[in-house]
Short mmCIF file of C-alpha atoms in Angstrom, two decimals:
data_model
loop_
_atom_site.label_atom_id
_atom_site.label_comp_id
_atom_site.label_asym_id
_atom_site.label_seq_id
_atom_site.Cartn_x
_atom_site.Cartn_y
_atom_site.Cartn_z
CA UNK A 277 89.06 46.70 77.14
CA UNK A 278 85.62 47.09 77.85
CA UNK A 279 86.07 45.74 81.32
CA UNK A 280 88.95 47.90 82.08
CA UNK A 281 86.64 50.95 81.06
CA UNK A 282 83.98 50.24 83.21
CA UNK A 283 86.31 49.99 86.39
CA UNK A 284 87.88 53.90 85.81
CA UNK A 285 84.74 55.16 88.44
CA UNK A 286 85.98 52.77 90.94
CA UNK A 287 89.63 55.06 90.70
CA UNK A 288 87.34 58.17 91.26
CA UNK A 289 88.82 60.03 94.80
CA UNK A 290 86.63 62.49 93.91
CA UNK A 291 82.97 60.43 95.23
CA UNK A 292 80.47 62.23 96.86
CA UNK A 293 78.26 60.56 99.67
CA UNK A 294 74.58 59.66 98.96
CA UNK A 295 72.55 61.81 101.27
CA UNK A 296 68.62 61.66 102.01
CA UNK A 297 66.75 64.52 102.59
CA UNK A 298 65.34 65.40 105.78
CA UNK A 299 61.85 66.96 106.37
CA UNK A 300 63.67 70.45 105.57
CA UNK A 301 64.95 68.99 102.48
CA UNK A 302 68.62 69.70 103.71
CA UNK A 303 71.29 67.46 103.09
CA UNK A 304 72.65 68.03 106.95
CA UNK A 305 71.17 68.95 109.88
CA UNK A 306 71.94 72.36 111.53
CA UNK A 307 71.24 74.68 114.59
CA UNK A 308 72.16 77.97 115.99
CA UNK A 309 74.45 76.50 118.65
CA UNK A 310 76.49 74.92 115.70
CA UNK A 311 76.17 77.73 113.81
CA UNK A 312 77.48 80.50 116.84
CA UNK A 313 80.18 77.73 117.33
CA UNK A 314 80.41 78.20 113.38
CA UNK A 315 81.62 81.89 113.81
CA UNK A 316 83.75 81.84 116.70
CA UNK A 317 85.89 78.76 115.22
CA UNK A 318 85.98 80.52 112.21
CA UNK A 319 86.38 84.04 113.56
CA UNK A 320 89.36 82.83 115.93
CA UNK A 321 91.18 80.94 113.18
CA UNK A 322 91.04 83.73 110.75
CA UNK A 323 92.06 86.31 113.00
CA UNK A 324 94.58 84.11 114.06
CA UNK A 325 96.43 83.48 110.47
CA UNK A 326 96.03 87.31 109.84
CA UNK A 327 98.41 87.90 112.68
CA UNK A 328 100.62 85.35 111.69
CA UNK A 329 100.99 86.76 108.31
CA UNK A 330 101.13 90.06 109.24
CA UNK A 331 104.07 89.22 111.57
CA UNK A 332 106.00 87.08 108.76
CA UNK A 333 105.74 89.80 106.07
CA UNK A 334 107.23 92.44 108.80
CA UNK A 335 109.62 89.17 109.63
CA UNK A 336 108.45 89.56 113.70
CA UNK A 337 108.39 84.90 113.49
CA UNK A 338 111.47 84.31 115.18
CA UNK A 339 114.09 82.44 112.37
CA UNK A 340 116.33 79.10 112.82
CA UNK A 341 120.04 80.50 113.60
CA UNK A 342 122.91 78.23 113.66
CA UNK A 343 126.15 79.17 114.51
CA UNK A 344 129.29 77.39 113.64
CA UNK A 345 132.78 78.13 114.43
CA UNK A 346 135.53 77.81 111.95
CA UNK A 347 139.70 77.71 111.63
CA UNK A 348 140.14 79.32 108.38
CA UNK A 349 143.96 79.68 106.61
CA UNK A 350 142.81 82.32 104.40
CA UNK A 351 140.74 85.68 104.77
CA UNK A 352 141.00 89.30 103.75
CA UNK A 353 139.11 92.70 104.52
CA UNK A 354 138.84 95.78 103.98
CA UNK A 355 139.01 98.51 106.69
CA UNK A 356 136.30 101.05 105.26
CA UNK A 357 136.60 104.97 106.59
CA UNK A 358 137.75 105.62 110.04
CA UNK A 359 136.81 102.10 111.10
CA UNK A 360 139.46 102.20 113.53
CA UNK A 361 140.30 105.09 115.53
CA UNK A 362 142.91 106.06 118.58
CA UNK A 363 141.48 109.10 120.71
CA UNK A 364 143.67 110.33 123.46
CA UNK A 365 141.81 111.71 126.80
CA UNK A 366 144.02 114.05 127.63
CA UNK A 367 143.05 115.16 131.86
CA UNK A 368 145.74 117.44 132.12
CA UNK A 369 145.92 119.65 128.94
CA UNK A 370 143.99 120.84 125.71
CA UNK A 371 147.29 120.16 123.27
CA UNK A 372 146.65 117.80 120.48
CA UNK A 373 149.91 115.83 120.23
CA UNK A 374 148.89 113.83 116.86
CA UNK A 375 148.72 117.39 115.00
CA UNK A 376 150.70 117.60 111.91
CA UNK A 377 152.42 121.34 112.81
CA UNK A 378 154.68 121.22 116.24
CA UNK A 379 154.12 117.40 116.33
CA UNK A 380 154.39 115.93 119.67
CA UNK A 381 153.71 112.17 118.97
CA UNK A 382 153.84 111.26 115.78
CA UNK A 383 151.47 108.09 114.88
CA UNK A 384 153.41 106.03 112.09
CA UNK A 385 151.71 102.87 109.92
CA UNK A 386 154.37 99.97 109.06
CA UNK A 387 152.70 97.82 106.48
CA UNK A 388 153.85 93.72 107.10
CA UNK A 389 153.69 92.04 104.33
CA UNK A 390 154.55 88.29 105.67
CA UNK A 391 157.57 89.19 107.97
CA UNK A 392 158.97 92.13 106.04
CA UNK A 393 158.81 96.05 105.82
CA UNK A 394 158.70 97.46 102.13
CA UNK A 395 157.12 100.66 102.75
CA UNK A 396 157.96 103.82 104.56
CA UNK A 397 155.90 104.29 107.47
CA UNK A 398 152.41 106.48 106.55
CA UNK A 399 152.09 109.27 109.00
CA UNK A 400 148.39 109.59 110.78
CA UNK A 401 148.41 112.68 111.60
CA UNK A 402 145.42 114.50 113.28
CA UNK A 403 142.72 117.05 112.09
CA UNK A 404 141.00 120.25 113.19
CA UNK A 405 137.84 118.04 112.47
CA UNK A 406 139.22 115.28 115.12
CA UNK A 407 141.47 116.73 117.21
CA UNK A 408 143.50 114.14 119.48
CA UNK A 409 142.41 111.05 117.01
CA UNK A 410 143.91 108.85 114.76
CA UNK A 411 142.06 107.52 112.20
CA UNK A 412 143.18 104.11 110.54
CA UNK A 413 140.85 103.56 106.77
CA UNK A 414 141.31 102.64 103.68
CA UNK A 415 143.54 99.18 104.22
CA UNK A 416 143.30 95.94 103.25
CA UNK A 417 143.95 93.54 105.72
CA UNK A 418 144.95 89.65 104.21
CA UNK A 419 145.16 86.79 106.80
CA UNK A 420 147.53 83.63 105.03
CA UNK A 421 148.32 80.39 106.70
CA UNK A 422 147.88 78.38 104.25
CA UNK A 423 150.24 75.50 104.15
CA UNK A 424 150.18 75.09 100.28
CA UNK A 425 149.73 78.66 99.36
CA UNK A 426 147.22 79.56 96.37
CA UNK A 427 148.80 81.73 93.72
CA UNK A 428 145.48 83.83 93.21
CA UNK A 429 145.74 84.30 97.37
CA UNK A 430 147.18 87.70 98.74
CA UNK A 431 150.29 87.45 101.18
CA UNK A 432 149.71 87.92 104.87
CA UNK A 433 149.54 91.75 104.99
CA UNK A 434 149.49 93.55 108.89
CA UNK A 435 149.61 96.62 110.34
CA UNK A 436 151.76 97.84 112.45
CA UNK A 437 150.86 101.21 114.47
CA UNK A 438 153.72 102.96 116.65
CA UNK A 439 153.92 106.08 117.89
CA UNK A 440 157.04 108.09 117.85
CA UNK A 441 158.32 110.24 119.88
CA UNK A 442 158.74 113.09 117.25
CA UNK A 443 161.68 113.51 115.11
CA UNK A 444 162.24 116.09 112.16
CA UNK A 445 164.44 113.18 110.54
CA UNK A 446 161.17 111.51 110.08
CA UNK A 447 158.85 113.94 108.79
CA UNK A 448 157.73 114.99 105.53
CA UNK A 449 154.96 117.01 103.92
CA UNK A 450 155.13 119.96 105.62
CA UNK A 451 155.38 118.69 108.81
CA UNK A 452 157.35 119.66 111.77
CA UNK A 453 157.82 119.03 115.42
CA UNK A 454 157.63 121.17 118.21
CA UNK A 455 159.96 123.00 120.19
CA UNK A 456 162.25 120.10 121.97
CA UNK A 457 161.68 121.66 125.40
CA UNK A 458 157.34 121.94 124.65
CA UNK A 459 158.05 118.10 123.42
CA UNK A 460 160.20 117.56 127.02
CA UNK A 461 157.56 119.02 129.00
CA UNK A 462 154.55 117.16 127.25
CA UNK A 463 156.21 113.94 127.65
CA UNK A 464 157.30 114.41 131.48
CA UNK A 465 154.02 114.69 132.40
CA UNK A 466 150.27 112.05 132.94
CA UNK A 467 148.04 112.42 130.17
CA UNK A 468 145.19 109.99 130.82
CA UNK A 469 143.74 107.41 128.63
CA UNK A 470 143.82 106.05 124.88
CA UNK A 471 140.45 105.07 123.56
CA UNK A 472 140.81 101.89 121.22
CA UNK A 473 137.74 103.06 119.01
CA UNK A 474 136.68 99.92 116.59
CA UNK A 475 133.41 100.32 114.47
CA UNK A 476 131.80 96.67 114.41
CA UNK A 477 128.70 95.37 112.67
CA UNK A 478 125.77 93.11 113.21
CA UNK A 479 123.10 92.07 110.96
CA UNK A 480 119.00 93.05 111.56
CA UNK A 481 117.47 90.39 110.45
CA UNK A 482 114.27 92.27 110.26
CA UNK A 483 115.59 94.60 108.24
CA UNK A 484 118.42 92.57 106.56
CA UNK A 485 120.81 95.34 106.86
CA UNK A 486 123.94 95.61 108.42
CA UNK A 487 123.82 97.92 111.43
CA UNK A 488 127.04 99.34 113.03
CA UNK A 489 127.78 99.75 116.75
CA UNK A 490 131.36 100.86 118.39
CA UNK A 491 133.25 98.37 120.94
CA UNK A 492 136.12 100.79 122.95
CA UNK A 493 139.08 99.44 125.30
CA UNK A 494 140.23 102.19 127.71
CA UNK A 495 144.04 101.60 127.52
CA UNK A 496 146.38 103.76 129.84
CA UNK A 497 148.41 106.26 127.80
CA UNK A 498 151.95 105.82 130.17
CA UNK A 499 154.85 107.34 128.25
CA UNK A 500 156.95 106.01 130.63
CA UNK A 501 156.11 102.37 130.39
CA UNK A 502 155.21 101.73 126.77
CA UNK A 503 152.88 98.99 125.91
CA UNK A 504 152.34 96.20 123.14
CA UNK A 505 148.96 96.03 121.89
CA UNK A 506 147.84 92.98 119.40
CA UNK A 507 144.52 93.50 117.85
CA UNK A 508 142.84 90.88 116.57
CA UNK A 509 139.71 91.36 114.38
CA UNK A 510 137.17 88.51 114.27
CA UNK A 511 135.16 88.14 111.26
CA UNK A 512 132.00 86.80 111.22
CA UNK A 513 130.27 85.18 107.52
CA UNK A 514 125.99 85.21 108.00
CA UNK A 515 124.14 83.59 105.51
CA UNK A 516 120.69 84.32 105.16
CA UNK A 517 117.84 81.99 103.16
CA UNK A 518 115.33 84.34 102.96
CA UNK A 519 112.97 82.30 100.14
CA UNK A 520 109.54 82.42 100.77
CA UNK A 521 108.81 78.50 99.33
CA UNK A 522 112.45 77.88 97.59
CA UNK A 523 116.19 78.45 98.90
CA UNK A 524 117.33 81.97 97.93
CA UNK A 525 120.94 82.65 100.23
CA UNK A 526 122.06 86.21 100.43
CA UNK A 527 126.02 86.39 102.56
CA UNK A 528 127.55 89.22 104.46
CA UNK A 529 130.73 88.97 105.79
CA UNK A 530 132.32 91.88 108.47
CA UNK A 531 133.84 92.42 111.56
CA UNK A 532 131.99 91.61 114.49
CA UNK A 533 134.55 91.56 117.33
CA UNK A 534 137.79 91.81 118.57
CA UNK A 535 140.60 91.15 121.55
CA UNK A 536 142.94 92.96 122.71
CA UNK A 537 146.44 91.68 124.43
CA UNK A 538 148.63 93.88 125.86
CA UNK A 539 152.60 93.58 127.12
CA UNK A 540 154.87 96.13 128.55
CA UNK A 541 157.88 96.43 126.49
CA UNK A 542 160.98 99.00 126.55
CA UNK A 543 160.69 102.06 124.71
CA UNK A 544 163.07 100.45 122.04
CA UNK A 545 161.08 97.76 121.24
CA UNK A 546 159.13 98.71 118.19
CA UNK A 547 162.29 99.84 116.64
CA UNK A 548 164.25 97.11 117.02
CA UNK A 549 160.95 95.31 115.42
CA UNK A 550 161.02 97.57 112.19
CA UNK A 551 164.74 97.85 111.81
CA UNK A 552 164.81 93.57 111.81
CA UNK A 553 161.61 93.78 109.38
CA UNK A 554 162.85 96.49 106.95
CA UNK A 555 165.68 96.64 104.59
CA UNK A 556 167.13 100.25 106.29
CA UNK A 557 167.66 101.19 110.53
CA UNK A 558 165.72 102.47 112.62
CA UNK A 559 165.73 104.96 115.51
CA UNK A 560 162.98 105.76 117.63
CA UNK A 561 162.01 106.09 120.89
CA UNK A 562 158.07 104.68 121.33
CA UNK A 563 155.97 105.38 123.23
CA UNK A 564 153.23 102.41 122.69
CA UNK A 565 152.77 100.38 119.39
CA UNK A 566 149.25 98.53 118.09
CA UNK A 567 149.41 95.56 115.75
CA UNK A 568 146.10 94.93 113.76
CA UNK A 569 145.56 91.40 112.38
CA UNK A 570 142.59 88.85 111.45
CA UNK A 571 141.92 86.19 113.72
CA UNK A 572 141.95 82.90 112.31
CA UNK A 573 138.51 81.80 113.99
CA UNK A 574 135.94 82.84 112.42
CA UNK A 575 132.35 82.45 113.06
CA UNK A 576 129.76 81.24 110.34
CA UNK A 577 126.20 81.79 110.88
CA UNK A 578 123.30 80.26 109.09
CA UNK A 579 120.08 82.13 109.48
CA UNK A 580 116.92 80.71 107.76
CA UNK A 581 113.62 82.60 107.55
CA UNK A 582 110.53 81.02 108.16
CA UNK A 583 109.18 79.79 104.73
CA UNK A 584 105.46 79.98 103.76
CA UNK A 585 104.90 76.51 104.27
CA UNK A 586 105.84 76.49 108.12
CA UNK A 587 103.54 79.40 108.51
CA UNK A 588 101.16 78.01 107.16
CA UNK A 589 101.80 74.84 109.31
CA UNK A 590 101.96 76.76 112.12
CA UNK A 591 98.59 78.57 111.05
CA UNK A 592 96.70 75.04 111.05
CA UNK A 593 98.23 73.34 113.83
CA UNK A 594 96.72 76.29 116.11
CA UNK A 595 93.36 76.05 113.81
CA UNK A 596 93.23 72.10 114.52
CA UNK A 597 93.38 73.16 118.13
CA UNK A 598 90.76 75.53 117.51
CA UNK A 599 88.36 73.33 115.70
CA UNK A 600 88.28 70.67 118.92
CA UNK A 601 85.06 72.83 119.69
CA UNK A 602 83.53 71.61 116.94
CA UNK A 603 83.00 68.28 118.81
CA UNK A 604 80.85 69.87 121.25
CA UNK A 605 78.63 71.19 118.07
CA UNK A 606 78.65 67.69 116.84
CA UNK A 607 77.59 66.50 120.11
CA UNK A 608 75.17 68.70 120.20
CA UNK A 609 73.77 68.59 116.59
CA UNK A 610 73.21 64.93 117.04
CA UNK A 611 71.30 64.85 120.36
CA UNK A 612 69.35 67.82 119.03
CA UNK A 613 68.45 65.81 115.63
CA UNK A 614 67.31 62.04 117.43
CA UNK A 615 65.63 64.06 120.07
CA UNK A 616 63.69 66.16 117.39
CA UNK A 617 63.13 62.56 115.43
CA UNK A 618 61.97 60.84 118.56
CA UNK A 619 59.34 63.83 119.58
CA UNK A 620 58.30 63.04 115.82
CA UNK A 621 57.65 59.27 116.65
CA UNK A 622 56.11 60.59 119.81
CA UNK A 623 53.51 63.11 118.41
CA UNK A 624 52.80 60.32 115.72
CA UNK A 625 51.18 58.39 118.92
CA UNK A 626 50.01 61.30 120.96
CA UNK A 627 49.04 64.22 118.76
CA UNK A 628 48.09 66.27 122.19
CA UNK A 629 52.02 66.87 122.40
CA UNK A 630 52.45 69.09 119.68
CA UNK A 631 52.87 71.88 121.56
CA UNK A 632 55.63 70.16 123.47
CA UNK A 633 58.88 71.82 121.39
CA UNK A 634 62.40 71.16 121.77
CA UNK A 635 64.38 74.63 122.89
CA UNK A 636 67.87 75.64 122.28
CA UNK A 637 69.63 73.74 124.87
CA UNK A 638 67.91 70.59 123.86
CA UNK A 639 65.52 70.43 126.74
CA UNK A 640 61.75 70.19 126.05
CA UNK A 641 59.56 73.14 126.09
CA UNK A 642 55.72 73.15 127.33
CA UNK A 643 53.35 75.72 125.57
CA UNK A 644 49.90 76.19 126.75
CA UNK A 645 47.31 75.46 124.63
CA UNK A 646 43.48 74.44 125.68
CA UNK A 647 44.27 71.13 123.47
CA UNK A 648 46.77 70.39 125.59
CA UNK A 649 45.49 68.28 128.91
CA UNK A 650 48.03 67.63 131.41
CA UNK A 651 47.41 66.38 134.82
CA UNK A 652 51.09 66.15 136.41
CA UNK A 653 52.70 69.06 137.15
CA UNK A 654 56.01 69.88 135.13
CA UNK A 655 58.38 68.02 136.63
CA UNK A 656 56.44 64.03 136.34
CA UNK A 657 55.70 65.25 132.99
CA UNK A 658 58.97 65.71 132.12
CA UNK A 659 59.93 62.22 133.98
CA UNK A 660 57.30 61.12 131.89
CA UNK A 661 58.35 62.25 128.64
CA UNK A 662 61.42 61.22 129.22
CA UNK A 663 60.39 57.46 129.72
CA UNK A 664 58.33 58.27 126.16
CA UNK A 665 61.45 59.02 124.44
CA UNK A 666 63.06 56.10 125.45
CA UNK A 667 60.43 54.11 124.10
CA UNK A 668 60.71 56.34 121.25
CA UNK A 669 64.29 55.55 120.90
CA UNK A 670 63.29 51.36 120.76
CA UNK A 671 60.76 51.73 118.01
CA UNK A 672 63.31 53.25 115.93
CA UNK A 673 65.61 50.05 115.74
CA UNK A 674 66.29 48.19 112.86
CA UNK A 675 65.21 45.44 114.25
CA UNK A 676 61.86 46.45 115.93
CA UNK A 677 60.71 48.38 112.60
CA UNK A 678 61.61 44.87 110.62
CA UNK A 679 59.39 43.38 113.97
CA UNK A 680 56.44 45.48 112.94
CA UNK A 681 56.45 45.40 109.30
CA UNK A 682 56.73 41.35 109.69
CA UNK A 683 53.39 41.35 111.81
CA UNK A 684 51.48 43.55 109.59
CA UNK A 685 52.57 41.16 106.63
CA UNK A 686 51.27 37.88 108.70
CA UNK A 687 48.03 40.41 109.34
CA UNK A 688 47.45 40.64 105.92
CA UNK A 689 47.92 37.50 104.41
CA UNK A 690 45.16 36.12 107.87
CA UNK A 691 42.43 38.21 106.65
CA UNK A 692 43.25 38.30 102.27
CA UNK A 693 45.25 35.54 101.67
CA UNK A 694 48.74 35.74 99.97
CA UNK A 695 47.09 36.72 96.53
CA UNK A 696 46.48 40.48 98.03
CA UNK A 697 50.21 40.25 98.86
CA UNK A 698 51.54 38.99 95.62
CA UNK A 699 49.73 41.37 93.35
CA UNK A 700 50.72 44.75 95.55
CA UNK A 701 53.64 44.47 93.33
CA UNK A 702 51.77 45.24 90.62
CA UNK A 703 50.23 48.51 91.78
CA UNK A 704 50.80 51.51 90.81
CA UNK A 705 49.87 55.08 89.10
CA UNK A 706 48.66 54.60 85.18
CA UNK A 707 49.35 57.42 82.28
CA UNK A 708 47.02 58.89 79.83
CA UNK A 709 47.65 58.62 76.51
CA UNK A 710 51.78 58.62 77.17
CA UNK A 711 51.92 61.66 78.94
CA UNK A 712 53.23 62.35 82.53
CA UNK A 713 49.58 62.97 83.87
CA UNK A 714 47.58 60.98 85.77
CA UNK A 715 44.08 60.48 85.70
CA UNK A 716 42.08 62.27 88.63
CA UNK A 717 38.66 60.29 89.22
CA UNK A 718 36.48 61.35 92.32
CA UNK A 719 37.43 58.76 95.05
CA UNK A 720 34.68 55.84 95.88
CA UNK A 721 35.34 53.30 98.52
CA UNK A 722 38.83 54.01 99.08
CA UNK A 723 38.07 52.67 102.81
CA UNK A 724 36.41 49.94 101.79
CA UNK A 725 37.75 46.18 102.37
CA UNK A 726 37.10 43.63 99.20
CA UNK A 727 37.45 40.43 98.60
CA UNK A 728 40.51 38.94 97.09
CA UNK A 729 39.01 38.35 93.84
CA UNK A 730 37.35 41.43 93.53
CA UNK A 731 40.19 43.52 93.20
CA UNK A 732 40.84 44.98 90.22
CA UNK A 733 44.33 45.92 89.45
CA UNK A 734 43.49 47.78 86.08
CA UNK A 735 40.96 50.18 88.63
CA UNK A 736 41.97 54.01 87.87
CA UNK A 737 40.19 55.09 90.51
CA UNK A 738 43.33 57.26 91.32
CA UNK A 739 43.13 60.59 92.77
CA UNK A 740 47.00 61.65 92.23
CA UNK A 741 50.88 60.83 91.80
CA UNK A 742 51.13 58.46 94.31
CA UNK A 743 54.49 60.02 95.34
CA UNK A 744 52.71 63.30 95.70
CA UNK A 745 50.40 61.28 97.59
CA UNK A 746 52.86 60.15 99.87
CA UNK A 747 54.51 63.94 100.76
CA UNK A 748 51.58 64.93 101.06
CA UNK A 749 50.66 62.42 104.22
CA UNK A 750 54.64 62.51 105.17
CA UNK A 751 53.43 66.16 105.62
#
């Protein structure tokens, strides 16, 4: 147990180095360079993620979009307010044929429900608001091709648009057609173009909102050759994960295109159509019919938001980049420090150089001073010097420093003997009566050489701490 206790501090992640002090007492060396590199690096980087999270919280960081198309069998939607709209651009007259008094044209809506007609036709009549348009809203439209139908599924549902040439036997509600020679003359003549008029939508993903925009097909309005239109409506599903560190999926589904196909047909056509569909005849002469339908391909799109861990990613890859200056501050931070160290060893030999000084860009400085004496001019000194820090540079190996030691140890034990040696271990500061002071005795013969047997190791002739002693030359 005990030995499992005493081997926790070797699972310790959390170990600090073991640093010595320098002169300054610091545990690291620093300069201005490195510390003007300091604030740029910094500077940079934090300007740097304060744009990038200023453009994620007004979601300006492009997302991940995926798109994936898609045969579905089942779909409905439903057609808000004047979502779809005819408007007739009428070149050679200002008479609204679509009004609901003296009808010209009369716009009817045959609801399909699979392959049959329940319904009577619902008349779209015009408006003083919108003259010359007809407005389709307020449907549901069901797409079913389902092989195994659901029973919680709607039945295919359509909608068939036709318009009539007008016909009292038709009309309800107060409404009435026009004189038969006004509705003669209207028909004989051109009248321009139909605008197919679809509201669509598209999803900011800034804002998150569905935004609407209109898609139009100019169609020829020829009452003498009536067309087939089929509509279809393409639906579009976007999912959105918009979590800042988890999943969180918001959906929208709407219509985001559509196609138009057109055929000629004969002016009997849609009513041979609705008579087949419905349970009663029909008689009408058209003069161009629209079908509206979903499309069975649909579009899915997944749309992901950048997450606060990517932008944060994204943050420190740049910083990383950032921060390869800080190799040049290294660089410089060490050649600074074992040049400073070297001029150290250097003055320690030739005290005249003190007033040689190190400058910012590492290159050595000459002041004048009268106790300085050189004789070359500035540029052999500075060959010199530069041969004195190499030498410099050799005394500080490990192995020259052991070199030196060694011969001042063989020194020693020539002129005392090894008993001088042996009994340095034993010297050393004494206390006074068990407090931390030492004894402070004027100093006699502290430069004088004895004998081996005359020294005294129990001699208090101590003038302070030793270790004060020692900062105090280190000084």
């Amino acid at each position: 147990m005990k030995k499992a206790l005493n081997t926790i501090d070797k699972m310790d992640i959390f170990g600090v180095p073991i640093h010595l002090l320098t002169n300054e007492k610091a545990y690291q060396f620093q300069s201005k360079v490195g510390g003007i590199i300091t604030l740029i690096v910094g500077s940079v980087s934090f300007a740097y993620f304060l744009y990038v999270i200023i453009q994620w919280i007004n979601n300006q960081i492009p997302p991940n979009i995926s798109f994936q198309q898609e045969t579905i069998g089942y779909a409905q939607f439903e057609l808000q307010q004047s979502m779809i709209e005819l408007i007739l651009l009428d070149f050679t007259g200002d008479v609204d044929p679509f009004r609901k008094q003296n009808n010209i044209i009369t716009p009817h809506l045959y609801i399909i429900t699979n392959t049959t007609i329940d319904n009577e036709p619902i008349p779209l009549f015009s408006n003083e608001d919108k003259p010359f348009t007809i407005s389709i809203d307020n449907l549901t439209l069901v797409l079913n091709h389902e092989l195994y139908p659901t029973f919680d599924h709607l039945e295919m549902k359509q909608y068939l648009l036709v318009l009539e040439k007008c016909s009292n036997n038709t009309l309800k509600d107060g409404s009435y057609c026009a004189d038969q020679n006004v509705i003669n003359d209207y028909l004989s003549q051109y009248h321009g173009f139909l605008f197919l008029n679809i509201k669509l939508k598209q999803l900011n993903r800034m804002t998150r909102q569905l935004e609407e925009f209109n898609k139009q097909y100019y169609t020829v309005f020829d009452i003498n050759i009536p067309t087939y239109s089929q509509v279809m409506l393409k639906q579009q599903e976007t999912i959105i994960d918009n979590g800042i560190l988890f999943n969180n999926y918001q959906s929208f589904q709407f219509i985001n295109n559509y196609e138009l196909i057109n055929q000629q047909v004969d002016p009997y056509f849609a009513s041979k159509v609705v008579s087949s569909m419905s349970l009663s005849p029909k008689n009408f002469t058209n003069l161009g019919c629209y079908l509206f339908r979903l499309d069975n391909i649909s579009i899915k799109e997944h749309v992901t938001l950048p997450k606060l861990g990517q932008v944060l990613a994204q943050v420190g890859s740049i910083v990383q980049l950032i921060f390869i200056l800080k190799h040049i501050a290294l660089f410089y931070n060490k050649k600074l420090l074992e040049n400073q160290l070297l001029h150290q060893i250097i003055i320690m030999y030739y005290p005249e150089l003190k007033n040689v000084k190190l400058n910012i860009l590492n290159q050595c400085e000459i002041k004048k001073s009268p106790d300085l004496n050189i004789k070359y001019s500035i540029q052999d000194f500075k060959l010199k010097y530069q041969l004195l820090l190499q030498r410099a540079q050799e005394k500080c190996r490990l192995n020259n420093i052991l070199y030196e030691i060694s011969r001042i140890q063989f020194i020693i034990q020539q002129q005392f003997g090894d008993q001088v040696l042996i009994q340095s271990h034993q010297l050393g500061g004494k206390l006074q009566n068990n407090n931390l002071y030492f004894e402070n005795f004027k100093e006699s013969n502290r430069l004088t050489v004895k004998p081996v047997n005359s020294i005294d190791l129990e001699n208090e002739q101590i003038i302070q701490d030793p270790l004060e002693l020692l900062l105090s030359n280190q000084s």
